[in-house]
mmCIF file with all atom_site columns, C-alpha atoms in Angstrom:
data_model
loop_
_atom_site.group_PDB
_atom_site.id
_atom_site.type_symbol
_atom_site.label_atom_id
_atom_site.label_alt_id
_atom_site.label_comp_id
_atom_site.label_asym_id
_atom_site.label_entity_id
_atom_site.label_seq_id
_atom_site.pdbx_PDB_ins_code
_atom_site.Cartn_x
_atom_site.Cartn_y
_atom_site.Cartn_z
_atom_site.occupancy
_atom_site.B_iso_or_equiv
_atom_site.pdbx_formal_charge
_atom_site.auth_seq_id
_atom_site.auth_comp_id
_atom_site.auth_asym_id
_atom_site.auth_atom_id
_atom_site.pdbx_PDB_model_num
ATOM 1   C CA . UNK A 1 1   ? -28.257 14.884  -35.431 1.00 73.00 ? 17  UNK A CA 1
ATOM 2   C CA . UNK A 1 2   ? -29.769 13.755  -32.189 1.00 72.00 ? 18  UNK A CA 1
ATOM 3   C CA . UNK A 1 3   ? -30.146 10.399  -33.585 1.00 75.00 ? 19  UNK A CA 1
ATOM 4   C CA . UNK A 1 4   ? -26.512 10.257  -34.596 1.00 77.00 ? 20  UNK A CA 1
ATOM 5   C CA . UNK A 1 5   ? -25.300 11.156  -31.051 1.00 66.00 ? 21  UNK A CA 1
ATOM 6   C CA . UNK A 1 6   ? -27.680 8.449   -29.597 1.00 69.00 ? 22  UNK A CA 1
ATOM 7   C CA . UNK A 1 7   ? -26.115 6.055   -31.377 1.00 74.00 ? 23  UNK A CA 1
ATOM 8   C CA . UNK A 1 8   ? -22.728 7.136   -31.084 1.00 65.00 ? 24  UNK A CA 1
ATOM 9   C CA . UNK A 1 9   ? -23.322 7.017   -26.748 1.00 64.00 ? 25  UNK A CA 1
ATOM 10  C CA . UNK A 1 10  ? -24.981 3.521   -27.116 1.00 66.00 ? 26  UNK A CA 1
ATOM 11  C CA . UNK A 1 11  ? -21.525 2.545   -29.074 1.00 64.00 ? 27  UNK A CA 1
ATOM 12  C CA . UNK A 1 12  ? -18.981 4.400   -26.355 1.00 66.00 ? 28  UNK A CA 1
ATOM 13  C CA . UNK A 1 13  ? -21.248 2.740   -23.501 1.00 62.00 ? 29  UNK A CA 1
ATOM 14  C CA . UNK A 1 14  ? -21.302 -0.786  -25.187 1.00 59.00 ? 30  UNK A CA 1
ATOM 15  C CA . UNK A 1 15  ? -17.559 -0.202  -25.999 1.00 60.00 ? 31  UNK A CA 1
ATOM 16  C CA . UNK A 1 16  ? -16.583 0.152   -22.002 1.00 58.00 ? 32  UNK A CA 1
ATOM 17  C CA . UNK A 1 17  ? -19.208 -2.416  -21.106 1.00 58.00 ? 33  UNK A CA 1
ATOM 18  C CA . UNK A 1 18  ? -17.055 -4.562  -23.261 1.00 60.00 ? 34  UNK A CA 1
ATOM 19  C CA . UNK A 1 19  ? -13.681 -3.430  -22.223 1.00 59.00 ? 35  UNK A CA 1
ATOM 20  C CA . UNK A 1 20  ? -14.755 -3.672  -18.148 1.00 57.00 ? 36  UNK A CA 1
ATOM 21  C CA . UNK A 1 21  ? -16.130 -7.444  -19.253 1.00 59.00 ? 37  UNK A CA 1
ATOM 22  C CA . UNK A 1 22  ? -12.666 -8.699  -20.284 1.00 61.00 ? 38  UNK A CA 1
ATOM 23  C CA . UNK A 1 23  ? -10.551 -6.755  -17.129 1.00 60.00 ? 39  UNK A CA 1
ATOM 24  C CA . UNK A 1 24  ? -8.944  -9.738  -14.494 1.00 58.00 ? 40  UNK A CA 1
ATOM 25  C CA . UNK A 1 25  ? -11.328 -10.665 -11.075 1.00 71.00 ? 41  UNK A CA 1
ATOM 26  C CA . UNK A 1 26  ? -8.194  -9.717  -9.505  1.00 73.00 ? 42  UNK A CA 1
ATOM 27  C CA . UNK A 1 27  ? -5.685  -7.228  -9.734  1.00 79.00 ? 43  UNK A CA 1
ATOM 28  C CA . UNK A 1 28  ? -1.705  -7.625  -8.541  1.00 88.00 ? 44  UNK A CA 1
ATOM 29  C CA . UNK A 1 29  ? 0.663   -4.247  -8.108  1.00 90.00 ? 45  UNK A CA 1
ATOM 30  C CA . UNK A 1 30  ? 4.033   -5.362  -7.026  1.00 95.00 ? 46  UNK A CA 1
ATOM 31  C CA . UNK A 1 31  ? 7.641   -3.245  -6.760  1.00 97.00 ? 47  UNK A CA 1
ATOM 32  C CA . UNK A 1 32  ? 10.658  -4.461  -5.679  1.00 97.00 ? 48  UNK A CA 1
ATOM 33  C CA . UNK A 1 33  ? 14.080  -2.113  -4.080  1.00 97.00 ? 49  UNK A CA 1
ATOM 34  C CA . UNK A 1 34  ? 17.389  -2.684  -2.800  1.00 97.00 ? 50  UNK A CA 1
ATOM 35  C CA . UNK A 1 35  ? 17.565  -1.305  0.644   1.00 96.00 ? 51  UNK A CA 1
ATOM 36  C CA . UNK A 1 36  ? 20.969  -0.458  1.958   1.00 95.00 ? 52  UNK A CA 1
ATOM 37  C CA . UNK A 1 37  ? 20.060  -1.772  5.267   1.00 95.00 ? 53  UNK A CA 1
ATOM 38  C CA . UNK A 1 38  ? 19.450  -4.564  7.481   1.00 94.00 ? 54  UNK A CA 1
ATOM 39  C CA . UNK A 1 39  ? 16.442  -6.929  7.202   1.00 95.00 ? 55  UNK A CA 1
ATOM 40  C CA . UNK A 1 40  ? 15.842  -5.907  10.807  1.00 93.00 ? 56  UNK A CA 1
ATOM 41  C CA . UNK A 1 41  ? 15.749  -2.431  10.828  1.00 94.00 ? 57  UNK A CA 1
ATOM 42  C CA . UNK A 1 42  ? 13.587  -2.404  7.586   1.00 96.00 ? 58  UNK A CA 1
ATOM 43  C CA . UNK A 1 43  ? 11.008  -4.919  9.604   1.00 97.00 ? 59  UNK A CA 1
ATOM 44  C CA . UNK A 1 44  ? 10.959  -2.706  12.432  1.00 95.00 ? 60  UNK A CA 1
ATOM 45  C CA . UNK A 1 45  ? 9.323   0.055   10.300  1.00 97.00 ? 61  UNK A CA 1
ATOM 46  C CA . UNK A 1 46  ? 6.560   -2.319  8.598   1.00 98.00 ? 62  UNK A CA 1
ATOM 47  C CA . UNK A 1 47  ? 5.678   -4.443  11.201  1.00 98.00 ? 63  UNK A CA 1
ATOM 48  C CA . UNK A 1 48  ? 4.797   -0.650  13.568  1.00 97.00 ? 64  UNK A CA 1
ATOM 49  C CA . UNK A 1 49  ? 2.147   0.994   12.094  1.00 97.00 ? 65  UNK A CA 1
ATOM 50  C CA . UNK A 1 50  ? 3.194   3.534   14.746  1.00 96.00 ? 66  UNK A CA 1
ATOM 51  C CA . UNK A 1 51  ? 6.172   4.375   12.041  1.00 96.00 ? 67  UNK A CA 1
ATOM 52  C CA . UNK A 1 52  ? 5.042   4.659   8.964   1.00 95.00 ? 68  UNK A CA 1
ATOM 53  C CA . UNK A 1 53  ? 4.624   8.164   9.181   1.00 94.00 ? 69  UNK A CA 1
ATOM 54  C CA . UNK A 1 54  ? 8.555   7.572   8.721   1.00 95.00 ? 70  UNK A CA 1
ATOM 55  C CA . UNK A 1 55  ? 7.967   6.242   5.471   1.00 96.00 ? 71  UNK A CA 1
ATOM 56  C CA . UNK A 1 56  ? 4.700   5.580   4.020   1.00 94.00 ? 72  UNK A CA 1
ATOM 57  C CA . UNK A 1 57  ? 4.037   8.101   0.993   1.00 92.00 ? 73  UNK A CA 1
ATOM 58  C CA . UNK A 1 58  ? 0.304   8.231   1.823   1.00 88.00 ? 74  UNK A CA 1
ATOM 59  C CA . UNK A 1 59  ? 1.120   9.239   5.412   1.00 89.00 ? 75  UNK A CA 1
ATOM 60  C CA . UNK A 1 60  ? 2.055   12.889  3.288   1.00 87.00 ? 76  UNK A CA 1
ATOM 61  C CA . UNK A 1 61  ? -1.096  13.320  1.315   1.00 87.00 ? 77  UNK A CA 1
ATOM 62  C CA . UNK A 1 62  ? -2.858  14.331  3.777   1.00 90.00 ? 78  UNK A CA 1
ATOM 63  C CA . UNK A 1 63  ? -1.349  16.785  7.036   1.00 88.00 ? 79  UNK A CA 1
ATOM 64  C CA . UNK A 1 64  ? -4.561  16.607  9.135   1.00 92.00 ? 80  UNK A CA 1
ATOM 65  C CA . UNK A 1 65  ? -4.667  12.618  8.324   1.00 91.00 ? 81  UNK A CA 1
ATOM 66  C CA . UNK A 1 66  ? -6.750  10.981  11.416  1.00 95.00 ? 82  UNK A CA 1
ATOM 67  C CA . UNK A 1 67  ? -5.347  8.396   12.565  1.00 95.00 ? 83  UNK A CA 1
ATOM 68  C CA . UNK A 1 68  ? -6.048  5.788   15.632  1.00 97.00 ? 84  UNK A CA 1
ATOM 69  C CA . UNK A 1 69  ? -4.502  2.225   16.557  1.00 97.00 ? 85  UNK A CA 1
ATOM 70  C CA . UNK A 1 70  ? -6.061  -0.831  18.255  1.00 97.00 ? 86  UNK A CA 1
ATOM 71  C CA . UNK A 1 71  ? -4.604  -3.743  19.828  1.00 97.00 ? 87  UNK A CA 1
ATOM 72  C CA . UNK A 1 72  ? -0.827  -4.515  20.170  1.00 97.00 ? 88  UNK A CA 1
ATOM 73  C CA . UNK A 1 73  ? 1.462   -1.922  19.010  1.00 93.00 ? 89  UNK A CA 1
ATOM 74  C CA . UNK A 1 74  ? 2.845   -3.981  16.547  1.00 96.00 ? 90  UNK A CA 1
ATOM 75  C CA . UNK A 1 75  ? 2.974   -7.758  14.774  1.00 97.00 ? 91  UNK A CA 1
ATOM 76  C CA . UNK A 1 76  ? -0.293  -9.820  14.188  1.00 98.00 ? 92  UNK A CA 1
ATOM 77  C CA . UNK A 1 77  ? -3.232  -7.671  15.512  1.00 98.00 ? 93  UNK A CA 1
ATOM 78  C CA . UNK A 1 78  ? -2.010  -4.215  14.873  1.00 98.00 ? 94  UNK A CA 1
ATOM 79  C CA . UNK A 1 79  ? -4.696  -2.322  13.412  1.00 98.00 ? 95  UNK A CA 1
ATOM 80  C CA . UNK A 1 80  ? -4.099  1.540   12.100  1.00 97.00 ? 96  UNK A CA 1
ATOM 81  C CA . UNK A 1 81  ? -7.353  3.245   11.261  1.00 97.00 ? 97  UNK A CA 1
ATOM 82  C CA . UNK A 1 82  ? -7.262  6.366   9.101   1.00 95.00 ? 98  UNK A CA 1
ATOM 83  C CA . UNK A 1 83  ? -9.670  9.169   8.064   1.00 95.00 ? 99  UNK A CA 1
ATOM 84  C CA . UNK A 1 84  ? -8.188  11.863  5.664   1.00 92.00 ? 100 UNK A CA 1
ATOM 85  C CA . UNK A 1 85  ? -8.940  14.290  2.880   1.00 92.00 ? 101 UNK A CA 1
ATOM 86  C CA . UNK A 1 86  ? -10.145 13.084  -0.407  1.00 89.00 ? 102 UNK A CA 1
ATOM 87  C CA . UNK A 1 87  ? -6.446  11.810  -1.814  1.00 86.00 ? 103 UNK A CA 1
ATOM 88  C CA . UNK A 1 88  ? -5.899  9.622   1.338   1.00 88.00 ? 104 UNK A CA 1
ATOM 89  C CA . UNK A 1 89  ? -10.085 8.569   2.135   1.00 92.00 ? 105 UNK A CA 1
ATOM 90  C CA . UNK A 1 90  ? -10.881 6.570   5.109   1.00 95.00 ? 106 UNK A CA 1
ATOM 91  C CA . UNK A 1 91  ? -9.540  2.874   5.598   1.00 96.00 ? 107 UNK A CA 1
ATOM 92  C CA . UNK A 1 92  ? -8.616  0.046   8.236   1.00 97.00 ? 108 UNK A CA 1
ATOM 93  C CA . UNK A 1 93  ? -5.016  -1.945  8.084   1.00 97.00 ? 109 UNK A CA 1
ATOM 94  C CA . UNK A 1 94  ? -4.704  -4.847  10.102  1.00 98.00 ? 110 UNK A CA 1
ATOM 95  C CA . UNK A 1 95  ? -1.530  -6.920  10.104  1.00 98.00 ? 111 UNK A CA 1
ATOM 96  C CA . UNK A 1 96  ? -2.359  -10.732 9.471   1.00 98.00 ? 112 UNK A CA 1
ATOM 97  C CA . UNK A 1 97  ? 1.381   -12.458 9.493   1.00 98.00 ? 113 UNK A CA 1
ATOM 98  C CA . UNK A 1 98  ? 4.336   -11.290 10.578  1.00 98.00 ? 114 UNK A CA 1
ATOM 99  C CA . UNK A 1 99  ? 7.635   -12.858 10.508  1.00 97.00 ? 115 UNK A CA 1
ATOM 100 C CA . UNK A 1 100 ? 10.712  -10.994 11.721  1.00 96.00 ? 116 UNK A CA 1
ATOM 101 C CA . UNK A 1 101 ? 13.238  -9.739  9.520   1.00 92.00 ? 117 UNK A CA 1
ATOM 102 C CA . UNK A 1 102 ? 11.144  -11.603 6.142   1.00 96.00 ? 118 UNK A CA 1
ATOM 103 C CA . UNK A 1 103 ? 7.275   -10.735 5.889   1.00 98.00 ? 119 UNK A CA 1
ATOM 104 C CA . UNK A 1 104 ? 4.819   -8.764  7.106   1.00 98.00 ? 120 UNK A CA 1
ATOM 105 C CA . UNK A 1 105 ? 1.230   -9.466  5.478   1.00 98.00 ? 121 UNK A CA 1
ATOM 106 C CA . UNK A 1 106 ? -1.843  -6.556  6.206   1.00 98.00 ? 122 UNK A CA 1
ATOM 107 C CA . UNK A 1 107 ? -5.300  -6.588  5.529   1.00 98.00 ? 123 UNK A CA 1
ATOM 108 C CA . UNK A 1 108 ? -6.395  -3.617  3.739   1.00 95.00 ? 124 UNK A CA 1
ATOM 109 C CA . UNK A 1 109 ? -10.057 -2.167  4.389   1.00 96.00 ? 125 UNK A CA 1
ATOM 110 C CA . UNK A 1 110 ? -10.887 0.842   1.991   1.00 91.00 ? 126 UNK A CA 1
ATOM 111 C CA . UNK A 1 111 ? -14.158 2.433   3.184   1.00 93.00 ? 127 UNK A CA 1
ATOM 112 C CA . UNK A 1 112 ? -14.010 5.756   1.197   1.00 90.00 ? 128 UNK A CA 1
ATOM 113 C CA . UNK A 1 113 ? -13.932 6.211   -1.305  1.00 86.00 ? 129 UNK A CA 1
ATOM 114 C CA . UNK A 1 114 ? -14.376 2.858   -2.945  1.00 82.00 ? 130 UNK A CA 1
ATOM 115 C CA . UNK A 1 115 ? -14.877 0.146   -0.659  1.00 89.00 ? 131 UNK A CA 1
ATOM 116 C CA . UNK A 1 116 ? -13.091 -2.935  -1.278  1.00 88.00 ? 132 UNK A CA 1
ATOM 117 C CA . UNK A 1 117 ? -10.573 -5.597  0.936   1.00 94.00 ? 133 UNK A CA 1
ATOM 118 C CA . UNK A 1 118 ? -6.825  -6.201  -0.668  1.00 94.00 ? 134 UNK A CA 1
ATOM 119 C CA . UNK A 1 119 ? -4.184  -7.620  0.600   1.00 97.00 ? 135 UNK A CA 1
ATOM 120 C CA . UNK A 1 120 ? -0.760  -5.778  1.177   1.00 97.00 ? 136 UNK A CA 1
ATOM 121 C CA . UNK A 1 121 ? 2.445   -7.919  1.632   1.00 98.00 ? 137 UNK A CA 1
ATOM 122 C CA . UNK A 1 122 ? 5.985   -6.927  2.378   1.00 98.00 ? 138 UNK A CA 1
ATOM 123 C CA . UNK A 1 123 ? 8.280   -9.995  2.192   1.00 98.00 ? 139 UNK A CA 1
ATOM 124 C CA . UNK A 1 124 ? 12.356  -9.269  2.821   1.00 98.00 ? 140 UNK A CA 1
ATOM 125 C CA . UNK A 1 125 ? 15.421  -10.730 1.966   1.00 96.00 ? 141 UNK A CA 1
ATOM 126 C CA . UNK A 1 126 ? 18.588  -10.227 3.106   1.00 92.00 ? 142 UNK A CA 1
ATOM 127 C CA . UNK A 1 127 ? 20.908  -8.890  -0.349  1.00 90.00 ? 143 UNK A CA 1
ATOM 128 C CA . UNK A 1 128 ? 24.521  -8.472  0.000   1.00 86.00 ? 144 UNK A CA 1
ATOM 129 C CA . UNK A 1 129 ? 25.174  -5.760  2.748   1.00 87.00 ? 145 UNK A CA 1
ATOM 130 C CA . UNK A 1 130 ? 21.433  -4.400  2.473   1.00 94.00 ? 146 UNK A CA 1
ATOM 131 C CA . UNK A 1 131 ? 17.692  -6.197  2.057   1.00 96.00 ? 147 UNK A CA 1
ATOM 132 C CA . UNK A 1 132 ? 15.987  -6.735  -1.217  1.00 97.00 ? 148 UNK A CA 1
ATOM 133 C CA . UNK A 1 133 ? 12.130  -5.642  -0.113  1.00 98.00 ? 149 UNK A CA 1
ATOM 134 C CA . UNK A 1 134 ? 9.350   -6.255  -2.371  1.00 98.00 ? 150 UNK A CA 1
ATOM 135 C CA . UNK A 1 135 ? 5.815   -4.951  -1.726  1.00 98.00 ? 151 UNK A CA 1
ATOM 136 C CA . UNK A 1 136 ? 2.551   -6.046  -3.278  1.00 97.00 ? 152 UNK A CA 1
ATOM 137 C CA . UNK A 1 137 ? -1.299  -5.369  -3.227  1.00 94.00 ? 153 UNK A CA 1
ATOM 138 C CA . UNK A 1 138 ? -3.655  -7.636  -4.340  1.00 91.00 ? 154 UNK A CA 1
ATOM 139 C CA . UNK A 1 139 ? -7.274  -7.923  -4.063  1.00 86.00 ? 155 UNK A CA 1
ATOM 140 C CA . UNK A 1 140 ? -10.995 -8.535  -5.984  1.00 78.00 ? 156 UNK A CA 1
ATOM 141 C CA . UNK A 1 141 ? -10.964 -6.203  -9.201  1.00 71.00 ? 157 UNK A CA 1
ATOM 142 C CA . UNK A 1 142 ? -13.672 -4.258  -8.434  1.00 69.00 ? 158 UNK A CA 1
ATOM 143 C CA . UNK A 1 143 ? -16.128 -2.434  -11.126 1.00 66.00 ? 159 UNK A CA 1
ATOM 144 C CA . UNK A 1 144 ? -14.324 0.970   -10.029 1.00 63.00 ? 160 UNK A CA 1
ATOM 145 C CA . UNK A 1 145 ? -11.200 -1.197  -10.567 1.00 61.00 ? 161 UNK A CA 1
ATOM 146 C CA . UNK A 1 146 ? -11.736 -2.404  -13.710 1.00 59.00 ? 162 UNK A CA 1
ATOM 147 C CA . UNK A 1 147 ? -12.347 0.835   -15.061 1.00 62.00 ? 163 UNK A CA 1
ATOM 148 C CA . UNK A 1 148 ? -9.201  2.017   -13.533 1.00 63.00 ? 164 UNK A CA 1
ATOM 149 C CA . UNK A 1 149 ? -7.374  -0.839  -14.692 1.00 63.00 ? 165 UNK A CA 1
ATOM 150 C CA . UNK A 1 150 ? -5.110  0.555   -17.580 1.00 68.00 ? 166 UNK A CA 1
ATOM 151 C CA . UNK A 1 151 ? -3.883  3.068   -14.869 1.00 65.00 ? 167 UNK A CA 1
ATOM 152 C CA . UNK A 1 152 ? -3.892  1.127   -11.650 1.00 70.00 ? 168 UNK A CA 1
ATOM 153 C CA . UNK A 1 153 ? -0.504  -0.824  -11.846 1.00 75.00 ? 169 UNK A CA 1
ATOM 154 C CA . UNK A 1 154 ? 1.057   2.884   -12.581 1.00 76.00 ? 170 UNK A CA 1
ATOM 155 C CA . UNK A 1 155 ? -0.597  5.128   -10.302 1.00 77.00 ? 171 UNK A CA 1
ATOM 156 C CA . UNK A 1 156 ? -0.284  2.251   -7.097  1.00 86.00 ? 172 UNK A CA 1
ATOM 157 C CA . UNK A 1 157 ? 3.012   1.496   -8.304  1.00 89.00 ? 173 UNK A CA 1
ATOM 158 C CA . UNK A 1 158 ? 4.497   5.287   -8.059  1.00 93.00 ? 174 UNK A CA 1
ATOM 159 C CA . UNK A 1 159 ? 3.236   5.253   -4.378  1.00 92.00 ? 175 UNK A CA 1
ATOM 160 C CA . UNK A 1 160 ? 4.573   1.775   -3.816  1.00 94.00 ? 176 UNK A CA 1
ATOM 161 C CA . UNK A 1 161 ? 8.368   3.327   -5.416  1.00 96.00 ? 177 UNK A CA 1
ATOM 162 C CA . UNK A 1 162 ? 8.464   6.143   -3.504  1.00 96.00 ? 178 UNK A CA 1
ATOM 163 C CA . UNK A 1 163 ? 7.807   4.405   -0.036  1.00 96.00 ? 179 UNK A CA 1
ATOM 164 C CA . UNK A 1 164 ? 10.267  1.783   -0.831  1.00 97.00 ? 180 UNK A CA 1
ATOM 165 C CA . UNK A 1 165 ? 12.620  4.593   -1.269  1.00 97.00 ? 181 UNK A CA 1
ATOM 166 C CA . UNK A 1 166 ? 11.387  6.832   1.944   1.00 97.00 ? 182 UNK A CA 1
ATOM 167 C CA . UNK A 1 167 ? 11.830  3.283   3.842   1.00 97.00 ? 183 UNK A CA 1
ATOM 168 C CA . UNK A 1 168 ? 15.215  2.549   2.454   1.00 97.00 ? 184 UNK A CA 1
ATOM 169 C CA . UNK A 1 169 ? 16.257  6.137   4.171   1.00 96.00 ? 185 UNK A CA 1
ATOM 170 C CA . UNK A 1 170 ? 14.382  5.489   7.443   1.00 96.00 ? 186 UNK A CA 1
ATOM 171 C CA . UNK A 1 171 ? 15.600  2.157   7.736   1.00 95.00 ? 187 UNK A CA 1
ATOM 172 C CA . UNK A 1 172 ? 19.314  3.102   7.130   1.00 95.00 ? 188 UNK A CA 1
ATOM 173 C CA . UNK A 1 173 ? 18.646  5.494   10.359  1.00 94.00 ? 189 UNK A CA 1
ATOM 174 C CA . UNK A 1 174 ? 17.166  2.415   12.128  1.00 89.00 ? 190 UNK A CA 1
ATOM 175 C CA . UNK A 1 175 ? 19.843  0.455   11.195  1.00 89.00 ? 191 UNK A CA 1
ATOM 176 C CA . UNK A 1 176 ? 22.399  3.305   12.574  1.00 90.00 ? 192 UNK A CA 1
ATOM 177 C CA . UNK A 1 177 ? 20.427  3.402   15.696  1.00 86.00 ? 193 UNK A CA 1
ATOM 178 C CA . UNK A 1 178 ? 20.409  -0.412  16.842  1.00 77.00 ? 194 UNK A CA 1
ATOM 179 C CA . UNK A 1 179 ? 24.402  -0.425  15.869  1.00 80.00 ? 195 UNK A CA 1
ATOM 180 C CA . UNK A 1 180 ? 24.602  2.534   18.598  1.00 82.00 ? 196 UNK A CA 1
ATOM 181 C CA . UNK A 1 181 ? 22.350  0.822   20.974  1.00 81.00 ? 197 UNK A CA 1
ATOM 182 C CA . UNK A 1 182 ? 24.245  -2.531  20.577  1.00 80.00 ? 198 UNK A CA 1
ATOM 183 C CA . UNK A 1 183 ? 27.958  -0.399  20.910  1.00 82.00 ? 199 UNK A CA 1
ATOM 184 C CA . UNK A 1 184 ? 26.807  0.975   24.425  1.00 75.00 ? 200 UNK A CA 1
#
């Protein structure tokens, strides 16, 4: 019996050794919505890390999230810092490119719980009366991620839908603000 199970756990761990071997270096999670705003009011809320407590579904996973900022308060330079609970961890976003009303590009520095470097981009274009906004995250496939692959496009994908929809509300209050501010 005790031979049997040895052999059947030198199968299962030679089976996922396998399996991890053929996963991607990198990994790509992209989603794509139709915001029924502006380009600018939509960039306004990417581009401040100051405001993505307006939007960002992580920003709710944790209420006692830490948070600090460096440098300017938005654009190239921007850096959030965050230190939450064990659904949020503890990371470092620093925005590389930014180019109003069409991209915003951010470093992404997870420390906890599985340290890695990925790339977020936000790139917008202007769609009939709103902005077509499509959000990706790329970075090295880590061991962690390769074991996670099957479920990684799904579960960072779910997060990535539901702040594209949180942003397409916050932006259409942007949007109603700056028409205000440009009627007085």
């Amino acid at each position: 019996m005790a031979k049997t199970l040895g052999i059947v756990a030198v199968v299962l761990v030679a089976a996922a050794a396998l399996y991890i071997s053929t996963r991607p270096e990198r990994f790509h999670v992209q989603r794509s919505a139709q915001l029924n705003a502006p380009a600018d009011a939509a960039f306004a809320l990417i581009n401040d890390f100051h405001r993505w407590e307006q939007w960002s579904p992580y920003e709710k996973l944790d209420p006692n999230l830490e948070r600090s900022f460096e440098g300017p308060s938005s654009g190239p330079g921007a850096v959030y810092a965050y230190k939450g609970n064990r659904n949020v961890g503890e990371g470092r976003m620093t925005i590389q490119e930014s180019r109003p009303g069409a991209l915003v590009s951010i470093q992404l520095e997870f420390i906890e719980p599985f340290p890695s470097k990925n790339t977020a981009t936000f790139e917008l274009e202007p769609s009939g009366t709103g902005t077509r906004v499509t959000w990706s995250m790329e970075g090295p496939n880590t061991l962690m991620g390769k074991v996670m692959s099957p479920f990684m496009d799904g579960f960072i994908g779910k997060s990535m839908e539901q702040g594209l929809a949180a942003l397409d509300t916050a932006a259409q209050a942007e949007a109603k603000k700056l028409q205000q501010a440009q009627a007085r």
